[in-house]
Amino acid sequence: MRVLGIETTCDETAAAVVLREPDGRGRILSNEILSQIADHAPYGGVVPEIAARAHVTALDRLIAEALRKADCRLKDLDGIAAAAGPGLIGGVIVGLTAGKALALVGKKPFMAINHLEAHALTARLTDAIDFPYLLLLASGGHTQFVAVRDVGDYVRLGTTIDDAIGEAFDKTAKMLGLPYPGGPNVEREASRGDPERFALPRPMLGRPGADFSLSGLKTAVRLEAERVAPLTLTDVADLCASFQAAVVDVVVDRTQAALRMHRESFGSPAALVIAGGVAANASIRRALQRLANQAGLTLCAPPPALCTDNGAMIAWAGAERLRRGLVDDLAFAPKARWALEPRAGTT
Ligand code: KG4
Ligand code: ZN
């Protein structure tokens, strides 16, 4: 089964073709991506209007390139999948419309994919893991623990009550004068800093439930930065290292809590999976690897290029849905907000 996937919900324009073997294994035949980071960098964050225009400009070429590299034509595909949200609505409309148009012209099944579901299912593409598993999805816009029980069966166990983890990295970077996107830059600075120089809070540690709260940590970084200003390169590195160490402690504590919740409600998960841009962070990966070892679980951390936004994850989610007959109507409307679990909120 070969599915084309289109991703345009944020600042990455992406198209990919993924093959799903009869035994359920996945293979990426092509995975084209164009990052708009340079377009947004002068503004210190993603500008929705610039993103939408950039998607319009780049998408056709990326789709053509994805098909060419996968050595297939429209007629060879078994389905077309496009991210239909949640995300910046202008961009979502661009990718969704392109996907619908191709499905209409090629008379192919169409799958409108929830971007979060695509992140959630990526570990099955990369590692062929079984349900159920505990997912920590941590990106610039989302922070959630999800019990992934089956395709389309997700239970949210925790989320953030204020900032997303990636957002905390991005805002910390901005405060310290580091370029956008903040995550990789904070991580790089942290690698040469002293994580113990600044005593930063660890919000929510030991609290019931598995929710995060990160705005207090961000404020604490700002206050420390103001206290020692003007900042030297060493100050910046030490602040980044102290911030990252606090985030790691919080992530570990909250993951232990989510794991307990998973065990109580659904039994032991088959694996602990991390996804979203923050999963690219090596310190967080290392800490979760230790936690998984202690808990006797497999940690599944897809390669960084598949943790951040990409087309292959949309194509794969499309293939998983297509196999189950979960096909959508071409009238499917784009959604700026779209919770993974119907009963959950929208964070
Ligand atoms: O999943 P993603 O590409 O896009 C969405 O937000 O959906 O995630 C991007 C986020 C940004 O906030 C970025 O700063 C963060 O992931 N990020 C990182 C790292 N790489 C990306 N955060 C911490 N450490 C990293 N190495
Ligand atoms: Zn994402």
mmCIF file of C-alpha atoms and ligand atoms in Angstrom:
data_model
loop_
_atom_site.group_PDB
_atom_site.id
_atom_site.type_symbol
_atom_site.label_atom_id
_atom_site.label_comp_id
_atom_site.label_asym_id
_atom_site.label_seq_id
_atom_site.Cartn_x
_atom_site.Cartn_y
_atom_site.Cartn_z
ATOM 1 C CA MET A 1 0.000 0.000 0.000
ATOM 2 C CA ARG A 2 1.542 3.306 -1.093
ATOM 3 C CA VAL A 3 0.298 6.578 0.357
ATOM 4 C CA LEU A 4 1.293 10.177 -0.338
ATOM 5 C CA GLY A 5 1.356 12.419 2.746
ATOM 6 C CA ILE A 6 1.228 16.215 2.825
ATOM 7 C CA GLU A 7 2.146 18.348 5.844
ATOM 8 C CA THR A 8 1.624 22.130 6.013
ATOM 9 C CA THR A 9 0.284 22.820 9.514
ATOM 10 C CA CYS A 10 3.177 24.945 10.765
ATOM 11 C CA ASP A 11 6.469 26.135 9.291
ATOM 12 C CA GLU A 12 7.519 23.025 7.407
ATOM 13 C CA THR A 13 6.257 22.251 3.916
ATOM 14 C CA ALA A 14 6.542 18.498 3.442
ATOM 15 C CA ALA A 15 5.481 15.690 1.137
ATOM 16 C CA ALA A 16 6.384 12.005 1.331
ATOM 17 C CA VAL A 17 5.482 8.600 -0.016
ATOM 18 C CA VAL A 18 5.347 5.724 2.444
ATOM 19 C CA LEU A 19 4.866 2.056 1.693
ATOM 20 C CA ARG A 20 2.997 -0.185 4.118
ATOM 21 C CA GLU A 21 3.928 -3.830 3.687
ATOM 22 C CA PRO A 22 1.255 -6.516 4.115
ATOM 23 C CA ASP A 23 2.876 -7.523 7.439
ATOM 24 C CA GLY A 24 2.339 -4.000 8.780
ATOM 25 C CA ARG A 25 5.894 -2.779 8.390
ATOM 26 C CA GLY A 26 6.496 0.643 6.933
ATOM 27 C CA ARG A 27 9.074 1.892 4.486
ATOM 28 C CA ILE A 28 9.728 5.523 3.582
ATOM 29 C CA LEU A 29 10.105 5.792 -0.192
ATOM 30 C CA SER A 30 10.612 9.556 -0.187
ATOM 31 C CA ASN A 31 10.450 12.306 2.397
ATOM 32 C CA GLU A 32 10.764 15.830 1.026
ATOM 33 C CA ILE A 33 10.825 18.765 3.394
ATOM 34 C CA LEU A 34 11.373 22.463 3.079
ATOM 35 C CA SER A 35 11.892 24.341 6.310
ATOM 36 C CA GLN A 36 10.772 27.957 6.464
ATOM 37 C CA ILE A 37 12.999 28.702 9.455
ATOM 38 C CA ALA A 38 14.942 31.370 7.550
ATOM 39 C CA ASP A 39 11.698 33.145 6.528
ATOM 40 C CA HIS A 40 10.515 33.407 10.137
ATOM 41 C CA ALA A 41 13.821 33.876 11.966
ATOM 42 C CA PRO A 42 13.834 37.701 11.690
ATOM 43 C CA TYR A 43 10.517 37.733 13.610
ATOM 44 C CA GLY A 44 11.622 35.310 16.344
ATOM 45 C CA GLY A 45 8.689 32.977 15.682
ATOM 46 C CA VAL A 46 6.357 31.661 13.019
ATOM 47 C CA VAL A 47 4.336 34.344 11.210
ATOM 48 C CA PRO A 48 1.127 32.613 9.995
ATOM 49 C CA GLU A 49 0.666 34.690 6.854
ATOM 50 C CA ILE A 50 4.282 34.198 5.742
ATOM 51 C CA ALA A 51 3.944 30.467 6.434
ATOM 52 C CA ALA A 52 0.780 30.114 4.338
ATOM 53 C CA ARG A 53 2.328 31.924 1.371
ATOM 54 C CA ALA A 54 5.510 29.889 1.586
ATOM 55 C CA HIS A 55 3.469 26.643 1.571
ATOM 56 C CA VAL A 56 1.652 27.790 -1.587
ATOM 57 C CA THR A 57 4.947 28.557 -3.297
ATOM 58 C CA ALA A 58 6.722 25.325 -2.401
ATOM 59 C CA LEU A 59 4.139 22.566 -2.128
ATOM 60 C CA ASP A 60 3.574 21.603 -5.801
ATOM 61 C CA ARG A 61 7.283 21.142 -6.393
ATOM 62 C CA LEU A 62 7.749 19.135 -3.196
ATOM 63 C CA ILE A 63 4.905 16.777 -4.075
ATOM 64 C CA ALA A 64 6.320 16.249 -7.574
ATOM 65 C CA GLU A 65 9.754 15.601 -6.078
ATOM 66 C CA ALA A 66 8.362 13.165 -3.486
ATOM 67 C CA LEU A 67 6.610 11.174 -6.228
ATOM 68 C CA ARG A 68 9.700 11.220 -8.443
ATOM 69 C CA LYS A 69 12.030 10.018 -5.683
ATOM 70 C CA ALA A 70 9.553 7.269 -4.747
ATOM 71 C CA ASP A 71 9.554 6.310 -8.396
ATOM 72 C CA CYS A 72 5.783 6.447 -8.633
ATOM 73 C CA ARG A 73 3.068 8.425 -10.320
ATOM 74 C CA LEU A 74 -0.311 9.516 -9.066
ATOM 75 C CA LYS A 75 -1.926 6.419 -10.555
ATOM 76 C CA ASP A 76 0.428 4.133 -8.588
ATOM 77 C CA LEU A 77 -0.719 5.474 -5.213
ATOM 78 C CA ASP A 78 -3.320 3.704 -3.070
ATOM 79 C CA GLY A 79 -4.333 6.831 -1.205
ATOM 80 C CA ILE A 80 -3.634 10.483 -0.466
ATOM 81 C CA ALA A 81 -3.296 11.831 3.063
ATOM 82 C CA ALA A 82 -3.057 15.462 4.142
ATOM 83 C CA ALA A 83 -2.796 17.006 7.602
ATOM 84 C CA ALA A 84 -6.148 18.719 8.244
ATOM 85 C CA GLY A 85 -5.141 20.276 11.588
ATOM 86 C CA PRO A 86 -4.522 21.264 14.274
ATOM 87 C CA GLY A 87 -2.315 24.129 13.156
ATOM 88 C CA LEU A 88 -2.111 27.517 11.500
ATOM 89 C CA ILE A 89 -5.278 27.587 9.462
ATOM 90 C CA GLY A 90 -3.852 29.285 6.359
ATOM 91 C CA GLY A 91 -1.221 26.599 5.980
ATOM 92 C CA VAL A 92 -3.630 23.773 6.778
ATOM 93 C CA ILE A 93 -5.935 24.965 3.978
ATOM 94 C CA VAL A 94 -3.048 24.893 1.476
ATOM 95 C CA GLY A 95 -2.032 21.273 2.158
ATOM 96 C CA LEU A 96 -5.542 19.959 2.641
ATOM 97 C CA THR A 97 -6.748 21.508 -0.614
ATOM 98 C CA ALA A 98 -3.780 20.116 -2.521
ATOM 99 C CA GLY A 99 -4.432 16.647 -1.100
ATOM 100 C CA LYS A 100 -8.129 16.776 -1.941
ATOM 101 C CA ALA A 101 -7.404 17.976 -5.480
ATOM 102 C CA LEU A 102 -4.992 15.084 -6.100
ATOM 103 C CA ALA A 103 -7.444 12.582 -4.623
ATOM 104 C CA LEU A 104 -10.226 13.943 -6.823
ATOM 105 C CA VAL A 105 -8.175 13.937 -10.013
ATOM 106 C CA GLY A 106 -6.578 10.555 -9.316
ATOM 107 C CA LYS A 107 -9.826 9.027 -7.977
ATOM 108 C CA LYS A 108 -7.965 7.923 -4.863
ATOM 109 C CA PRO A 109 -9.163 7.426 -1.276
ATOM 110 C CA PHE A 110 -8.521 10.548 0.792
ATOM 111 C CA MET A 111 -7.486 10.657 4.447
ATOM 112 C CA ALA A 112 -7.698 13.887 6.474
ATOM 113 C CA ILE A 113 -5.062 13.385 9.146
ATOM 114 C CA ASN A 114 -4.862 14.819 12.631
ATOM 115 C CA HIS A 115 -1.268 16.090 12.894
ATOM 116 C CA LEU A 116 -1.070 14.851 16.507
ATOM 117 C CA GLU A 117 -2.230 11.393 15.490
ATOM 118 C CA ALA A 118 0.547 11.345 12.885
ATOM 119 C CA HIS A 119 3.152 12.138 15.579
ATOM 120 C CA ALA A 120 1.535 9.474 17.774
ATOM 121 C CA LEU A 121 1.753 6.712 15.145
ATOM 122 C CA THR A 122 5.274 7.456 13.850
ATOM 123 C CA ALA A 123 6.829 4.894 16.209
ATOM 124 C CA ARG A 124 4.923 2.158 14.379
ATOM 125 C CA LEU A 125 6.497 3.280 11.117
ATOM 126 C CA THR A 126 10.026 3.389 12.513
ATOM 127 C CA ASP A 127 9.919 0.519 15.026
ATOM 128 C CA ALA A 128 6.787 -1.519 14.200
ATOM 129 C CA ILE A 129 5.719 -1.425 17.853
ATOM 130 C CA ASP A 130 2.441 -2.859 19.080
ATOM 131 C CA PHE A 131 -0.425 -1.193 20.916
ATOM 132 C CA PRO A 132 -0.865 -0.069 23.616
ATOM 133 C CA TYR A 133 1.989 2.334 24.262
ATOM 134 C CA LEU A 134 2.540 5.455 26.302
ATOM 135 C CA LEU A 135 3.360 8.469 24.179
ATOM 136 C CA LEU A 136 4.959 11.714 25.290
ATOM 137 C CA LEU A 137 4.250 14.174 22.522
ATOM 138 C CA ALA A 138 6.304 17.306 23.081
ATOM 139 C CA SER A 139 6.571 20.000 20.453
ATOM 140 C CA GLY A 140 6.340 23.767 20.124
ATOM 141 C CA GLY A 141 2.559 23.743 20.348
ATOM 142 C CA HIS A 142 1.751 20.532 22.200
ATOM 143 C CA THR A 143 2.695 18.704 25.352
ATOM 144 C CA GLN A 144 0.723 15.618 26.168
ATOM 145 C CA PHE A 145 0.856 12.100 27.497
ATOM 146 C CA VAL A 146 -1.359 9.813 25.477
ATOM 147 C CA ALA A 147 -2.264 6.178 25.960
ATOM 148 C CA VAL A 148 -2.196 5.008 22.345
ATOM 149 C CA ARG A 149 -4.509 1.997 22.444
ATOM 150 C CA ASP A 150 -5.195 1.550 18.744
ATOM 151 C CA VAL A 151 -5.500 3.617 15.560
ATOM 152 C CA GLY A 152 -8.164 6.169 16.463
ATOM 153 C CA ASP A 153 -8.250 5.150 20.141
ATOM 154 C CA TYR A 154 -6.281 7.643 22.204
ATOM 155 C CA VAL A 155 -6.676 8.613 25.851
ATOM 156 C CA ARG A 156 -4.952 11.727 27.071
ATOM 157 C CA LEU A 157 -3.376 11.225 30.488
ATOM 158 C CA GLY A 158 -1.804 14.648 30.956
ATOM 159 C CA THR A 159 -1.034 17.928 29.258
ATOM 160 C CA THR A 160 0.403 21.342 30.082
ATOM 161 C CA ILE A 161 -1.639 23.886 31.931
ATOM 162 C CA ASP A 162 0.331 26.751 30.354
ATOM 163 C CA ASP A 163 3.349 26.603 27.988
ATOM 164 C CA ALA A 164 4.280 23.631 25.795
ATOM 165 C CA ILE A 165 7.790 22.243 26.452
ATOM 166 C CA GLY A 166 9.092 23.377 23.053
ATOM 167 C CA GLU A 167 7.523 26.779 23.644
ATOM 168 C CA ALA A 168 9.419 27.041 26.954
ATOM 169 C CA PHE A 169 12.662 26.280 25.080
ATOM 170 C CA ASP A 170 11.765 28.837 22.392
ATOM 171 C CA LYS A 171 10.868 31.568 24.902
ATOM 172 C CA THR A 172 13.983 30.896 26.984
ATOM 173 C CA ALA A 173 16.105 31.177 23.841
ATOM 174 C CA LYS A 174 14.460 34.463 22.915
ATOM 175 C CA MET A 175 15.047 35.910 26.411
ATOM 176 C CA LEU A 176 18.718 34.963 26.180
ATOM 177 C CA GLY A 177 19.156 36.403 22.705
ATOM 178 C CA LEU A 178 19.511 33.027 20.975
ATOM 179 C CA PRO A 179 18.105 32.556 17.478
ATOM 180 C CA TYR A 180 14.820 30.855 16.584
ATOM 181 C CA PRO A 181 13.974 27.984 16.866
ATOM 182 C CA GLY A 182 15.107 27.907 20.452
ATOM 183 C CA GLY A 183 15.261 24.188 21.236
ATOM 184 C CA PRO A 184 18.393 23.196 19.324
ATOM 185 C CA ASN A 185 20.161 26.439 20.282
ATOM 186 C CA VAL A 186 19.392 26.093 23.984
ATOM 187 C CA GLU A 187 20.581 22.490 23.830
ATOM 188 C CA ARG A 188 23.834 23.494 22.149
ATOM 189 C CA GLU A 189 24.521 26.237 24.722
ATOM 190 C CA ALA A 190 23.560 23.910 27.573
ATOM 191 C CA SER A 191 26.171 21.396 26.492
ATOM 192 C CA ARG A 192 28.944 23.768 27.576
ATOM 193 C CA GLY A 193 27.174 25.269 30.601
ATOM 194 C CA ASP A 194 26.953 24.492 34.310
ATOM 195 C CA PRO A 195 23.524 22.985 35.099
ATOM 196 C CA GLU A 196 23.942 23.668 38.827
ATOM 197 C CA ARG A 197 24.849 27.340 38.734
ATOM 198 C CA PHE A 198 21.252 28.576 38.868
ATOM 199 C CA ALA A 199 18.743 26.999 41.257
ATOM 200 C CA LEU A 200 15.617 26.946 39.108
ATOM 201 C CA PRO A 201 12.221 25.578 40.180
ATOM 202 C CA ARG A 202 10.895 22.174 39.123
ATOM 203 C CA PRO A 203 7.170 22.951 38.794
ATOM 204 C CA MET A 204 4.607 20.154 39.414
ATOM 205 C CA LEU A 205 7.171 17.693 40.772
ATOM 206 C CA GLY A 206 5.357 15.002 42.756
ATOM 207 C CA ARG A 207 1.894 16.439 42.057
ATOM 208 C CA PRO A 208 -1.040 14.092 41.435
ATOM 209 C CA GLY A 209 -1.909 13.569 37.774
ATOM 210 C CA ALA A 210 0.575 13.925 34.926
ATOM 211 C CA ASP A 211 0.187 17.573 33.923
ATOM 212 C CA PHE A 212 3.008 20.033 33.262
ATOM 213 C CA SER A 213 3.327 23.709 34.106
ATOM 214 C CA LEU A 214 6.287 25.532 32.612
ATOM 215 C CA SER A 215 5.568 29.244 32.688
ATOM 216 C CA GLY A 216 6.981 29.590 36.231
ATOM 217 C CA LEU A 217 10.262 28.036 35.128
ATOM 218 C CA LYS A 218 10.449 30.428 32.208
ATOM 219 C CA THR A 219 9.845 33.377 34.547
ATOM 220 C CA ALA A 220 12.552 32.104 36.907
ATOM 221 C CA VAL A 221 15.033 32.060 33.999
ATOM 222 C CA ARG A 222 14.063 35.634 33.140
ATOM 223 C CA LEU A 223 14.567 36.818 36.736
ATOM 224 C CA GLU A 224 17.976 35.149 36.983
ATOM 225 C CA ALA A 225 18.983 36.612 33.611
ATOM 226 C CA GLU A 226 17.949 40.087 34.790
ATOM 227 C CA ARG A 227 19.856 39.611 38.035
ATOM 228 C CA VAL A 228 23.177 38.786 36.368
ATOM 229 C CA ALA A 229 22.778 41.095 33.317
ATOM 230 C CA PRO A 230 24.658 42.078 31.205
ATOM 231 C CA LEU A 231 24.954 38.432 30.182
ATOM 232 C CA THR A 232 28.295 36.942 29.221
ATOM 233 C CA LEU A 233 28.549 33.884 26.962
ATOM 234 C CA THR A 234 29.156 31.805 30.086
ATOM 235 C CA ASP A 235 26.038 33.201 31.766
ATOM 236 C CA VAL A 236 23.956 32.246 28.738
ATOM 237 C CA ALA A 237 25.413 28.734 28.646
ATOM 238 C CA ASP A 238 24.877 28.269 32.404
ATOM 239 C CA LEU A 239 21.299 29.548 32.212
ATOM 240 C CA CYS A 240 20.572 27.173 29.315
ATOM 241 C CA ALA A 241 22.137 24.236 31.163
ATOM 242 C CA SER A 242 20.223 25.036 34.376
ATOM 243 C CA PHE A 243 16.970 25.455 32.433
ATOM 244 C CA GLN A 244 17.431 22.209 30.536
ATOM 245 C CA ALA A 245 18.294 20.321 33.746
ATOM 246 C CA ALA A 246 15.070 21.578 35.330
ATOM 247 C CA VAL A 247 13.039 20.524 32.270
ATOM 248 C CA VAL A 248 14.638 17.073 32.312
ATOM 249 C CA ASP A 249 13.758 16.586 36.010
ATOM 250 C CA VAL A 250 10.175 17.656 35.379
ATOM 251 C CA VAL A 251 9.826 15.449 32.289
ATOM 252 C CA VAL A 252 11.119 12.416 34.197
ATOM 253 C CA ASP A 253 8.792 12.994 37.160
ATOM 254 C CA ARG A 254 5.747 13.578 34.959
ATOM 255 C CA THR A 255 6.543 10.556 32.793
ATOM 256 C CA GLN A 256 6.728 8.351 35.892
ATOM 257 C CA ALA A 257 3.325 9.691 36.901
ATOM 258 C CA ALA A 258 1.851 9.059 33.435
ATOM 259 C CA LEU A 259 3.272 5.551 33.465
ATOM 260 C CA ARG A 260 1.537 4.855 36.784
ATOM 261 C CA MET A 261 -1.730 6.152 35.345
ATOM 262 C CA HIS A 262 -1.317 3.990 32.263
ATOM 263 C CA ARG A 263 -0.665 0.907 34.372
ATOM 264 C CA GLU A 264 -3.690 1.560 36.575
ATOM 265 C CA SER A 265 -6.108 2.106 33.684
ATOM 266 C CA PHE A 266 -4.772 0.012 30.803
ATOM 267 C CA GLY A 267 -2.042 -2.233 32.192
ATOM 268 C CA SER A 268 1.630 -1.964 31.353
ATOM 269 C CA PRO A 269 2.346 -0.300 27.994
ATOM 270 C CA ALA A 270 4.377 -2.162 25.375
ATOM 271 C CA ALA A 271 6.747 0.808 25.111
ATOM 272 C CA LEU A 272 7.399 4.399 26.033
ATOM 273 C CA VAL A 273 7.433 6.515 22.905
ATOM 274 C CA ILE A 274 8.588 10.094 22.492
ATOM 275 C CA ALA A 275 7.616 12.268 19.557
ATOM 276 C CA GLY A 276 7.498 15.934 18.558
ATOM 277 C CA GLY A 277 10.390 18.328 18.096
ATOM 278 C CA VAL A 278 11.462 18.244 21.751
ATOM 279 C CA ALA A 279 12.133 14.505 21.429
ATOM 280 C CA ALA A 280 15.193 15.526 19.413
ATOM 281 C CA ASN A 281 16.786 16.748 22.666
ATOM 282 C CA ALA A 282 19.584 14.361 23.654
ATOM 283 C CA SER A 283 19.407 15.075 27.417
ATOM 284 C CA ILE A 284 15.685 14.358 27.488
ATOM 285 C CA ARG A 285 16.216 11.191 25.466
ATOM 286 C CA ARG A 286 18.974 10.000 27.807
ATOM 287 C CA ALA A 287 16.886 10.644 30.921
ATOM 288 C CA LEU A 288 13.890 8.830 29.466
ATOM 289 C CA GLN A 289 16.104 5.936 28.408
ATOM 290 C CA ARG A 290 17.206 5.555 32.038
ATOM 291 C CA LEU A 291 13.603 5.738 33.213
ATOM 292 C CA ALA A 292 12.534 3.127 30.654
ATOM 293 C CA ASN A 293 15.370 0.799 31.676
ATOM 294 C CA GLN A 294 14.349 1.065 35.326
ATOM 295 C CA ALA A 295 10.707 0.413 34.439
ATOM 296 C CA GLY A 296 11.604 -2.540 32.207
ATOM 297 C CA LEU A 297 10.168 -0.802 29.144
ATOM 298 C CA THR A 298 11.454 -0.202 25.645
ATOM 299 C CA LEU A 299 12.040 3.459 24.864
ATOM 300 C CA CYS A 300 11.152 4.207 21.320
ATOM 301 C CA ALA A 301 12.527 7.507 20.070
ATOM 302 C CA PRO A 302 12.206 7.922 16.307
ATOM 303 C CA PRO A 303 15.180 9.595 14.592
ATOM 304 C CA PRO A 304 15.077 13.391 15.097
ATOM 305 C CA ALA A 305 14.061 14.036 11.469
ATOM 306 C CA LEU A 306 10.920 11.971 12.062
ATOM 307 C CA CYS A 307 10.252 13.511 15.504
ATOM 308 C CA THR A 308 9.895 16.987 14.055
ATOM 309 C CA ASP A 309 7.192 17.759 11.513
ATOM 310 C CA ASN A 310 7.509 15.771 8.288
ATOM 311 C CA GLY A 311 5.461 14.289 5.470
ATOM 312 C CA ALA A 312 6.257 10.629 6.160
ATOM 313 C CA MET A 313 4.323 10.680 9.428
ATOM 314 C CA ILE A 314 1.228 12.000 7.628
ATOM 315 C CA ALA A 315 1.569 9.389 4.878
ATOM 316 C CA TRP A 316 2.003 6.639 7.476
ATOM 317 C CA ALA A 317 -1.030 7.746 9.511
ATOM 318 C CA GLY A 318 -2.896 7.747 6.188
ATOM 319 C CA ALA A 319 -1.788 4.176 5.486
ATOM 320 C CA GLU A 320 -2.800 3.016 8.971
ATOM 321 C CA ARG A 321 -6.237 4.585 8.534
ATOM 322 C CA LEU A 322 -6.692 3.405 4.953
ATOM 323 C CA ARG A 323 -6.032 -0.187 5.989
ATOM 324 C CA ARG A 324 -8.834 0.100 8.516
ATOM 325 C CA GLY A 325 -11.177 1.674 5.973
ATOM 326 C CA LEU A 326 -11.072 5.027 7.764
ATOM 327 C CA VAL A 327 -11.395 7.166 4.652
ATOM 328 C CA ASP A 328 -12.624 10.775 4.650
ATOM 329 C CA ASP A 329 -14.930 12.827 2.521
ATOM 330 C CA LEU A 330 -13.541 15.542 0.250
ATOM 331 C CA ALA A 331 -15.775 17.973 2.154
ATOM 332 C CA PHE A 332 -13.625 17.485 5.295
ATOM 333 C CA ALA A 333 -13.057 20.952 6.787
ATOM 334 C CA PRO A 334 -9.647 22.233 7.949
ATOM 335 C CA LYS A 335 -9.338 22.582 11.714
ATOM 336 C CA ALA A 336 -7.188 25.110 13.577
ATOM 337 C CA ARG A 337 -7.901 23.205 16.805
ATOM 338 C CA TRP A 338 -8.417 19.483 16.877
ATOM 339 C CA ALA A 339 -7.931 17.391 20.021
ATOM 340 C CA LEU A 340 -6.629 13.882 19.559
ATOM 341 C CA GLU A 341 -9.154 12.561 21.999
ATOM 342 C CA PRO A 342 -12.694 13.858 21.494
ATOM 343 C CA ARG A 343 -13.289 14.396 25.180
ATOM 344 C CA ALA A 344 -9.987 16.198 25.853
ATOM 345 C CA GLY A 345 -9.375 19.911 25.598
ATOM 346 C CA THR A 346 -7.335 21.434 22.813
ATOM 347 C CA THR A 347 -3.868 21.943 24.259
HETATM 348 O O1 KG4 B 1 7.185 18.987 16.241
HETATM 349 P P1 KG4 B 1 7.816 20.288 15.838
HETATM 350 O O2 KG4 B 1 8.790 20.275 14.693
HETATM 351 O O3 KG4 B 1 6.744 21.347 15.461
HETATM 352 C C1 KG4 B 1 5.595 21.593 16.187
HETATM 353 O O4 KG4 B 1 5.674 22.419 17.125
HETATM 354 O O5 KG4 B 1 4.558 20.952 15.856
HETATM 355 O O6 KG4 B 1 8.512 20.876 17.152
HETATM 356 C C2 KG4 B 1 9.192 22.108 17.157
HETATM 357 C C3 KG4 B 1 9.550 22.429 18.598
HETATM 358 C C4 KG4 B 1 10.146 23.829 18.782
HETATM 359 O O7 KG4 B 1 9.548 24.415 19.919
HETATM 360 C C5 KG4 B 1 11.622 23.552 18.994
HETATM 361 O O8 KG4 B 1 12.263 24.528 19.776
HETATM 362 C C6 KG4 B 1 11.574 22.228 19.717
HETATM 363 O O9 KG4 B 1 10.534 21.498 19.065
HETATM 364 N N1 KG4 B 1 12.850 21.518 19.577
HETATM 365 C C7 KG4 B 1 13.659 21.218 20.605
HETATM 366 C C8 KG4 B 1 14.818 20.633 20.038
HETATM 367 N N2 KG4 B 1 14.666 20.584 18.691
HETATM 368 C C9 KG4 B 1 13.450 21.123 18.414
HETATM 369 N N3 KG4 B 1 13.502 21.407 21.930
HETATM 370 C C10 KG4 B 1 14.522 21.003 22.723
HETATM 371 N N4 KG4 B 1 15.670 20.458 22.264
HETATM 372 C C11 KG4 B 1 15.859 20.244 20.934
HETATM 373 N N5 KG4 B 1 16.997 19.709 20.482
HETATM 374 ZN ZN ZN B 2 4.310 18.690 15.071
#
